PDB file of C-alpha atoms in Angstrom:
ATOM      1  CA  UNK U 257      -2.358  28.656  -6.179  1.00 34.00           C
ATOM      2  CA  UNK U 258      -3.664  25.131  -6.722  1.00 50.00           C
ATOM      3  CA  UNK U 259      -2.197  22.255  -4.776  1.00 80.00           C
ATOM      4  CA  UNK U 260      -0.959  19.082  -6.424  1.00 90.00           C
ATOM      5  CA  UNK U 261      -3.132  16.581  -4.553  1.00 93.00           C
ATOM      6  CA  UNK U 262      -1.828  13.632  -6.582  1.00 92.00           C
ATOM      7  CA  UNK U 263       1.687  14.392  -5.339  1.00 94.00           C
ATOM      8  CA  UNK U 264       0.443  14.789  -1.756  1.00 95.00           C
ATOM      9  CA  UNK U 265      -1.399  11.452  -1.964  1.00 94.00           C
ATOM     10  CA  UNK U 266       1.778   9.808  -3.259  1.00 95.00           C
ATOM     11  CA  UNK U 267       3.857  11.294  -0.427  1.00 96.00           C
ATOM     12  CA  UNK U 268       1.306  10.125   2.134  1.00 97.00           C
ATOM     13  CA  UNK U 269       1.341   6.576   0.749  1.00 97.00           C
ATOM     14  CA  UNK U 270       5.139   6.534   0.772  1.00 97.00           C
ATOM     15  CA  UNK U 271       5.199   7.597   4.441  1.00 98.00           C
ATOM     16  CA  UNK U 272       2.613   4.910   5.214  1.00 98.00           C
ATOM     17  CA  UNK U 273       5.088   2.287   4.049  1.00 97.00           C
ATOM     18  CA  UNK U 274       3.996   2.062   0.433  1.00 97.00           C
ATOM     19  CA  UNK U 275       0.772   1.192  -1.317  1.00 95.00           C
ATOM     20  CA  UNK U 276       1.250  -2.494  -0.514  1.00 96.00           C
ATOM     21  CA  UNK U 277       1.075  -1.656   3.211  1.00 97.00           C
ATOM     22  CA  UNK U 278      -2.409  -0.128   2.862  1.00 97.00           C
ATOM     23  CA  UNK U 279      -5.264  -2.562   3.446  1.00 96.00           C
ATOM     24  CA  UNK U 280      -8.146  -0.067   3.186  1.00 96.00           C
ATOM     25  CA  UNK U 281      -8.763   3.656   2.891  1.00 96.00           C
ATOM     26  CA  UNK U 282     -11.796   5.831   3.548  1.00 95.00           C
ATOM     27  CA  UNK U 283     -12.277   9.465   4.386  1.00 94.00           C
ATOM     28  CA  UNK U 284     -14.468  11.678   6.520  1.00 94.00           C
ATOM     29  CA  UNK U 285     -14.895  15.455   6.606  1.00 94.00           C
ATOM     30  CA  UNK U 286     -11.276  16.193   7.573  1.00 96.00           C
ATOM     31  CA  UNK U 287      -9.291  12.932   7.517  1.00 97.00           C
ATOM     32  CA  UNK U 288      -7.990  10.227   5.248  1.00 97.00           C
ATOM     33  CA  UNK U 289      -8.447   7.018   7.253  1.00 97.00           C
ATOM     34  CA  UNK U 290      -6.047   4.211   6.434  1.00 98.00           C
ATOM     35  CA  UNK U 291      -5.866   0.650   7.712  1.00 98.00           C
ATOM     36  CA  UNK U 292      -2.307  -0.630   7.384  1.00 98.00           C
ATOM     37  CA  UNK U 293      -0.830  -4.102   7.416  1.00 97.00           C
ATOM     38  CA  UNK U 294       2.379  -3.333   9.318  1.00 96.00           C
ATOM     39  CA  UNK U 295       2.533  -0.411  11.766  1.00 94.00           C
ATOM     40  CA  UNK U 296       6.344  -0.588  11.819  1.00 95.00           C
ATOM     41  CA  UNK U 297       6.469   0.627   8.216  1.00 97.00           C
ATOM     42  CA  UNK U 298       4.523   3.839   8.979  1.00 97.00           C
ATOM     43  CA  UNK U 299       6.754   6.914   9.304  1.00 97.00           C
ATOM     44  CA  UNK U 300       4.542   9.213  11.410  1.00 95.00           C
ATOM     45  CA  UNK U 301       7.128  12.042  11.654  1.00 97.00           C
ATOM     46  CA  UNK U 302       7.412  12.083   7.846  1.00 97.00           C
ATOM     47  CA  UNK U 303       3.612  12.209   7.546  1.00 97.00           C
ATOM     48  CA  UNK U 304       3.394  15.110   9.995  1.00 96.00           C
ATOM     49  CA  UNK U 305       6.117  16.991   8.092  1.00 97.00           C
ATOM     50  CA  UNK U 306       4.239  16.938   4.768  1.00 96.00           C
ATOM     51  CA  UNK U 307       2.935  20.297   3.599  1.00 94.00           C
ATOM     52  CA  UNK U 308      -0.842  20.083   3.822  1.00 93.00           C
ATOM     53  CA  UNK U 309      -0.970  17.486   6.612  1.00 96.00           C
ATOM     54  CA  UNK U 310      -2.347  19.033   9.791  1.00 96.00           C
ATOM     55  CA  UNK U 311      -1.830  16.010  12.021  1.00 97.00           C
ATOM     56  CA  UNK U 312      -1.703  12.247  12.365  1.00 97.00           C
ATOM     57  CA  UNK U 313      -3.713  10.039  14.725  1.00 96.00           C
ATOM     58  CA  UNK U 314      -2.814   6.376  15.141  1.00 95.00           C
ATOM     59  CA  UNK U 315      -4.817   3.670  16.848  1.00 94.00           C
ATOM     60  CA  UNK U 316      -4.039   0.012  16.366  1.00 93.00           C
ATOM     61  CA  UNK U 317      -3.669  -0.630  12.652  1.00 95.00           C
ATOM     62  CA  UNK U 318      -5.487   2.586  11.773  1.00 96.00           C
ATOM     63  CA  UNK U 319      -3.704   5.753  10.752  1.00 97.00           C
ATOM     64  CA  UNK U 320      -5.750   8.915  10.262  1.00 97.00           C
ATOM     65  CA  UNK U 321      -4.082  11.664   8.258  1.00 98.00           C
ATOM     66  CA  UNK U 322      -5.731  14.993   9.049  1.00 97.00           C
ATOM     67  CA  UNK U 323      -5.960  17.281   6.026  1.00 96.00           C
ATOM     68  CA  UNK U 324      -8.787  19.566   7.079  1.00 95.00           C
ATOM     69  CA  UNK U 325     -11.244  20.752   4.474  1.00 92.00           C
ATOM     70  CA  UNK U 326      -8.933  19.852   1.574  1.00 91.00           C
ATOM     71  CA  UNK U 327      -9.542  16.136   2.158  1.00 94.00           C
ATOM     72  CA  UNK U 328     -12.231  16.177  -0.532  1.00 92.00           C
ATOM     73  CA  UNK U 329      -9.616  17.174  -3.127  1.00 92.00           C
ATOM     74  CA  UNK U 330      -6.980  14.678  -1.967  1.00 92.00           C
ATOM     75  CA  UNK U 331      -9.150  11.614  -1.336  1.00 93.00           C
ATOM     76  CA  UNK U 332      -9.949  10.850  -5.010  1.00 93.00           C
ATOM     77  CA  UNK U 333      -6.213  10.686  -5.771  1.00 92.00           C
ATOM     78  CA  UNK U 334      -5.422   7.896  -3.282  1.00 92.00           C
ATOM     79  CA  UNK U 335      -7.237   4.985  -4.979  1.00 89.00           C
ATOM     80  CA  UNK U 336      -5.482   5.735  -8.255  1.00 85.00           C
ATOM     81  CA  UNK U 337      -2.161   5.001  -6.522  1.00 87.00           C
ATOM     82  CA  UNK U 338      -3.197   1.747  -4.826  1.00 84.00           C
TER      83      UNK U 338
END
């Protein structure tokens, strides 16, 4: 069964407080790494509850969404939504 990574990317951005709250995004082997404008707009419990999200790590204005090895399928979808 294929996963709808565009929908997952959209759900992640919504939980991050919307596309306008994202300043920058990169990825590594297992994580989408976001820099956000306003930490108060990030809904970490909603992020953690998304199917496909393995965890969330926050530090300062950075929010790392852990997707595991599927990050390479999800990461190309994020810029199309920003």
